[in-house]
Amino acid sequence: MADKNQKIIDQAIDQEYKYGFTTDIEQTKFEPGLDESVIKKLSALKKEPKWLLDWRLKAFKRWKKMKEPTWAQIKYDPIDYQALSYYAAPKKKVNESLDDVDPEILETYNKLGISLNEQKRLEGVAVDAVFDSVSIATTFKDELSKHGVIFCSFSEAVINHPDLIKKYLGTVIPASDNYFAALNSAVFSDGSFVYIPKGVKCPLELSTYFRINASNTGQFERTLIVADEGSYVSYLEGCTAPMRDENQLHAACVELVAHKDATIKYSTIQNWYSGDKEGKGGIYNFVTKRGRCEGDNSKISWTQVETGSAVTWKYPSVIMQGDNSVGEFYSVAVTKNKQQADTGTKMIHIGKNTKSTIITKGISAGEGQNTYRGGVKILKDAENAQNFSQCDSILIGDKCGAHTFPYIDVKNPTAKMEHEATTSSIGEDQLFYCNQRGIKLDDAVSMIVNGFCKEVFEELPMEFAVEAKQLIEVTLENSVG
Amino acid sequence: MVKIKNLEASIEDKKILKGIDLDINPGEVHVIMGRNGSGKSTLANVIAGNEAYELDNGSIFMNDEDITEMSIENRALNGIFLCFQYPVAIPGVSMAYFLRAALNAHLNHQGKEEIDALEFLKNSKQILGELGLDDSFLKRSINDGFSGGEKKKSEILQLLSINPKLAVLDETDSGLDVDALRTVAKGVNKFRNNNNAVLIITHYQRLLDYIKPDIVHLMIDGKIVKTGDMSLVEKVEKDGYSWLEE
């Protein structure tokens, strides 16, 4: 059977990327290139206050002195930052009403299964749609504002809620945090802003849907979520892009702040274009995501399903500052063809009785390379901190790879640490068992992989768990024979 | 119903089956006995189409259709069911999900409508009751952390749900206590009718005290060397196999 499997793996994974279309619209786009004048132009276009422009320029100065990191287990062609355009937006003016949105764009979201028409939306989910560099529309705003919840594009928040932005921007990810975060701080164009007031349980799931459409542009969105004391919010982001021969850069920042007794649950289904079988094209996904459990008893939980992108570099992390605060990271990362993922988390325990959980599932098929990189740091004053880590990898075929780099740094002797790791192949005996019960090979593979990912999928909101399962099925179709 | 002609098979260039002929008719229970390494389990696997084994010669017919080259799942869908000696665990996949997927694959193949969730639960719970298993069994990951007895009962649950034409029991009795053995045997007897058949592979008489075989085959070194009735089982139990080599 091994030979037969290999032959079919060699024929590769023919499943077409179903979100690979482009939308033909008139757009405003900056000429390629990056210097201070570009940042000034961008900031002026967005009518930003001076402090924000200064913040951007300071970040840019730092970035110019920094070097692209090379420690990750990924290989890619050098990125020419001067060849990229740093702003692209649909030409038609975007107003409050959906009627003013270019029908081509609405059609694009319909094709992606995202209806911006509130009547047709999934019940209980509010959406912010970001198209290239700008936010197109945010649904259910009125419903949310009744509860005092702010959910709008980042640009709007800068204008309408400048105090909140000024208070929190860059407080979790400093502008100079790392190379890609610095770049994002200098040139970020749009994204989502969420504020949940004290004691409010956000009545809807919040969701942002990112779409890259324009060619030769970078996408640099920035998301900021603040959950005030005793509040709760569940937030989901989805991402897709057209199939293009050239690589495109996506460098986002997500900052989360959870005050006393607040909970933020952040889920991602990342399905950027991953490039073709030969590894041509696809998104370079360099993302900095970090949350701070500022108050006591607060909780931040990251769940990610990463199936797209040519290269993924991403470590959603939690700083547990408040006593009894909780950080969680649940991840499924799939690499096939020539995809490379170097992803994981950092859990930083500062407060007493802080507790973190890391559960990751890496799936490698074709020539995919999948790396888990995770750090757990227990600081001196973090009495009775606990961490549980479980990192499992599954290999499909014999040309792919799985790598695990756990870093542990404990400065308080009362800490309790547990780490488990496994690597396995989808067993021929498992496939034989399923086949013997009349279950086809493809169905058997997706059943086994879905079972493998179950602990993570259970963390996703219902509707999205179904989507994630289907995504895995489509992604792994024909990966064994 | 099943005709096996001059079957030869090997694994990693080692010849295991050296010319097996077997004729199984509807309503019959056949038993194959033999020492460890005589090729019994290989025969069960080759009938099911396990591609770990190389087929060197011979053919397998099912209801006059040549299935020698047929894929594993198509053989299954055509009515061949293997009760595994060592059923493999699939973590995170529930019994209910797995069994319903298997059942629906069979129903689709037969051009029938898929079973709805309620009917499926009703049927499964009835069988579970007969096997002395709790309903919560359906929620557990398949074979994951199952005891030896639970694994074999799970196989019988699947046998009774899928209701194939030929059930091949590969040392289903191994590792079972008397109570579990009786339960498993009861399940197999419930499965039996005039239109299906059972092929039991075993070392011991004890399962045969509960399931009466019609035909007994003794296997030595990849060949069936003797065929007869229940009296052969008693002779083997008393004298072993060496008398066959004289």
GROMACS .gro file of C-alpha atoms in nm, chain A residues 279-470:
model
  192
  279GLY     CA    1   0.506   2.649  -0.427
  280LYS     CA    2   0.451   2.943  -0.663
  281GLY     CA    3   0.254   3.234  -0.518
  282GLY     CA    4   0.067   3.240  -0.191
  283ILE     CA    5   0.054   3.471   0.107
  284TYR     CA    6   0.344   3.538   0.340
  285ASN     CA    7   0.166   3.555   0.672
  286PHE     CA    8   0.372   3.729   0.939
  287VAL     CA    9   0.141   3.807   1.223
  288THR     CA   10   0.187   3.931   1.580
  289LYS     CA   11  -0.098   3.849   1.816
  290ARG     CA   12  -0.084   3.904   2.185
  291GLY     CA   13  -0.324   3.943   2.473
  292ARG     CA   14  -0.279   4.081   2.820
  293CYS     CA   15  -0.481   3.948   3.111
  294GLU     CA   16  -0.452   4.274   3.296
  295GLY     CA   17  -0.697   4.220   3.580
  296ASP     CA   18  -0.737   3.941   3.831
  297ASN     CA   19  -0.942   3.639   3.721
  298SER     CA   20  -0.934   3.743   3.358
  299LYS     CA   21  -0.904   3.497   3.072
  300ILE     CA   22  -0.782   3.508   2.713
  301SER     CA   23  -0.826   3.212   2.486
  302TRP     CA   24  -0.682   3.184   2.133
  303THR     CA   25  -0.812   2.920   1.893
  304GLN     CA   26  -0.669   2.903   1.543
  305VAL     CA   27  -0.723   2.683   1.240
  306GLU     CA   28  -0.444   2.759   0.995
  307THR     CA   29  -0.484   2.597   0.656
  308GLY     CA   30  -0.373   2.867   0.412
  309SER     CA   31  -0.067   3.085   0.335
  310ALA     CA   32   0.261   2.982   0.172
  311VAL     CA   33   0.449   3.082   0.486
  312THR     CA   34   0.299   3.127   0.831
  313TRP     CA   35   0.488   3.294   1.116
  314LYS     CA   36   0.254   3.344   1.405
  315TYR     CA   37   0.260   3.305   1.785
  316PRO     CA   38  -0.059   3.425   1.955
  317SER     CA   39   0.048   3.481   2.314
  318VAL     CA   40  -0.092   3.567   2.654
  319ILE     CA   41   0.064   3.776   2.929
  320MET     CA   42  -0.101   3.669   3.255
  321GLN     CA   43  -0.051   3.973   3.470
  322GLY     CA   44  -0.356   3.954   3.700
  323ASP     CA   45  -0.370   3.694   3.975
  324ASN     CA   46  -0.568   3.378   3.887
  325SER     CA   47  -0.572   3.478   3.521
  326VAL     CA   48  -0.589   3.215   3.248
  327GLY     CA   49  -0.426   3.189   2.906
  328GLU     CA   50  -0.520   2.930   2.646
  329PHE     CA   51  -0.393   2.842   2.301
  330TYR     CA   52  -0.562   2.582   2.081
  331SER     CA   53  -0.422   2.535   1.734
  332VAL     CA   54  -0.467   2.324   1.424
  333ALA     CA   55  -0.211   2.394   1.152
  334VAL     CA   56  -0.221   2.214   0.818
  335THR     CA   57   0.058   2.230   0.562
  336LYS     CA   58   0.042   2.060   0.225
  337ASN     CA   59   0.223   2.102  -0.111
  338LYS     CA   60   0.517   2.328  -0.021
  339GLN     CA   61   0.352   2.523   0.258
  340GLN     CA   62   0.556   2.609   0.566
  341ALA     CA   63   0.417   2.697   0.905
  342ASP     CA   64   0.617   2.803   1.208
  343THR     CA   65   0.355   2.869   1.469
  344GLY     CA   66   0.292   2.835   1.840
  345THR     CA   67   0.249   3.056   2.140
  346LYS     CA   68   0.413   3.229   2.434
  347MET     CA   69   0.257   3.204   2.776
  348ILE     CA   70   0.400   3.451   3.023
  349HIS     CA   71   0.301   3.398   3.386
  350ILE     CA   72   0.340   3.708   3.605
  351GLY     CA   73   0.049   3.691   3.851
  352LYS     CA   74  -0.010   3.433   4.122
  353ASN     CA   75  -0.210   3.116   4.052
  354THR     CA   76  -0.203   3.182   3.681
  355LYS     CA   77  -0.282   2.893   3.457
  356SER     CA   78  -0.212   2.826   3.090
  357THR     CA   79  -0.308   2.551   2.850
  358ILE     CA   80  -0.150   2.483   2.512
  359ILE     CA   81  -0.297   2.224   2.278
  360THR     CA   82  -0.162   2.208   1.924
  361LYS     CA   83  -0.228   1.973   1.636
  362GLY     CA   84   0.006   1.991   1.339
  363ILE     CA   85  -0.089   1.810   1.018
  364SER     CA   86   0.164   1.779   0.738
  365ALA     CA   87   0.093   1.641   0.392
  366GLY     CA   88   0.274   1.656   0.057
  367GLU     CA   89   0.601   1.841   0.111
  368GLY     CA   90   0.458   2.059   0.387
  369GLN     CA   91   0.671   2.159   0.684
  370ASN     CA   92   0.503   2.221   1.016
  371THR     CA   93   0.682   2.363   1.319
  372TYR     CA   94   0.548   2.413   1.667
  373ARG     CA   95   0.742   2.678   1.857
  374GLY     CA   96   0.620   2.758   2.204
  375GLY     CA   97   0.752   2.930   2.510
  376VAL     CA   98   0.629   2.907   2.866
  377LYS     CA   99   0.778   3.160   3.105
  378ILE     CA  100   0.706   3.159   3.476
  379LEU     CA  101   0.833   3.477   3.641
  380LYS     CA  102   0.969   3.508   3.994
  381ASP     CA  103   0.648   3.625   4.163
  382ALA     CA  104   0.413   3.387   3.984
  383GLU     CA  105   0.340   3.161   4.282
  384ASN     CA  106   0.164   2.834   4.198
  385ALA     CA  107   0.159   2.889   3.826
  386GLN     CA  108   0.050   2.596   3.614
  387ASN     CA  109   0.104   2.506   3.252
  388PHE     CA  110  -0.017   2.211   3.052
  389SER     CA  111   0.118   2.168   2.699
  390GLN     CA  112   0.027   1.902   2.450
  391CYS     CA  113   0.173   1.914   2.101
  392ASP     CA  114   0.069   1.644   1.858
  393SER     CA  115   0.177   1.604   1.498
  394ILE     CA  116   0.045   1.378   1.229
  395LEU     CA  117   0.226   1.304   0.903
  396ILE     CA  118   0.054   1.206   0.579
  397GLY     CA  119   0.306   1.063   0.332
  398ASP     CA  120   0.685   1.056   0.363
  399LYS     CA  121   0.796   1.390   0.214
  400CYS     CA  122   0.658   1.619   0.481
  401GLY     CA  123   0.801   1.721   0.816
  402ALA     CA  124   0.697   1.804   1.171
  403HIS     CA  125   0.919   1.987   1.419
  404THR     CA  126   0.866   2.085   1.780
  405PHE     CA  127   1.058   2.353   1.972
  406PRO     CA  128   0.928   2.397   2.325
  407TYR     CA  129   1.108   2.655   2.541
  408ILE     CA  130   1.049   2.653   2.915
  409ASP     CA  131   1.180   2.915   3.157
  410VAL     CA  132   1.077   2.878   3.520
  411LYS     CA  133   1.186   3.130   3.783
  412ASN     CA  134   0.950   3.025   4.063
  413PRO     CA  135   0.991   2.681   4.223
  414THR     CA  136   0.619   2.637   4.298
  415ALA     CA  137   0.536   2.610   3.927
  416LYS     CA  138   0.373   2.297   3.787
  417MET     CA  139   0.459   2.213   3.429
  418GLU     CA  140   0.338   1.932   3.209
  419HIS     CA  141   0.445   1.878   2.853
  420GLU     CA  142   0.335   1.601   2.620
  421ALA     CA  143   0.426   1.560   2.257
  422THR     CA  144   0.350   1.294   1.998
  423THR     CA  145   0.423   1.245   1.631
  424SER     CA  146   0.246   0.978   1.432
  425SER     CA  147   0.161   0.884   1.079
  426ILE     CA  148  -0.190   0.814   0.970
  427GLY     CA  149  -0.165   0.440   1.017
  428GLU     CA  150  -0.220   0.201   0.729
  429ASP     CA  151  -0.398  -0.009   0.990
  430GLN     CA  152  -0.639   0.277   1.067
  431LEU     CA  153  -0.710   0.323   0.697
  432PHE     CA  154  -0.756  -0.053   0.649
  433TYR     CA  155  -0.999  -0.062   0.939
  434CYS     CA  156  -1.210   0.221   0.794
  435ASN     CA  157  -1.195   0.079   0.440
  436GLN     CA  158  -1.301  -0.261   0.569
  437ARG     CA  159  -1.616  -0.097   0.699
  438GLY     CA  160  -1.690   0.040   0.352
  439ILE     CA  161  -1.558   0.390   0.421
  440LYS     CA  162  -1.368   0.543   0.127
  441LEU     CA  163  -1.006   0.651   0.161
  442ASP     CA  164  -1.071   1.027   0.146
  443ASP     CA  165  -1.350   0.999   0.398
  444ALA     CA  166  -1.131   0.785   0.620
  445VAL     CA  167  -0.845   1.040   0.610
  446SER     CA  168  -1.072   1.330   0.695
  447MET     CA  169  -1.240   1.126   0.969
  448ILE     CA  170  -0.904   1.037   1.126
  449VAL     CA  171  -0.771   1.393   1.097
  450ASN     CA  172  -1.091   1.545   1.233
  451GLY     CA  173  -1.074   1.306   1.525
  452PHE     CA  174  -0.712   1.413   1.578
  453CYS     CA  175  -0.820   1.781   1.586
  454LYS     CA  176  -1.131   1.729   1.797
  455GLU     CA  177  -1.003   1.894   2.115
  456VAL     CA  178  -0.930   2.213   1.920
  457PHE     CA  179  -1.248   2.217   1.711
  458GLU     CA  180  -1.450   2.187   2.030
  459GLU     CA  181  -1.318   2.529   2.127
  460LEU     CA  182  -1.459   2.698   1.816
  461PRO     CA  183  -1.806   2.855   1.809
  462MET     CA  184  -2.053   2.602   1.662
  463GLU     CA  185  -2.101   2.746   1.310
  464PHE     CA  186  -1.729   2.780   1.265
  465ALA     CA  187  -1.646   2.435   1.393
  466VAL     CA  188  -1.851   2.299   1.102
  467GLU     CA  189  -1.668   2.530   0.861
  468ALA     CA  190  -1.331   2.423   1.003
  469LYS     CA  191  -1.413   2.055   0.959
  470GLN     CA  192  -1.517   2.108   0.597
   0.00000   0.00000   0.00000
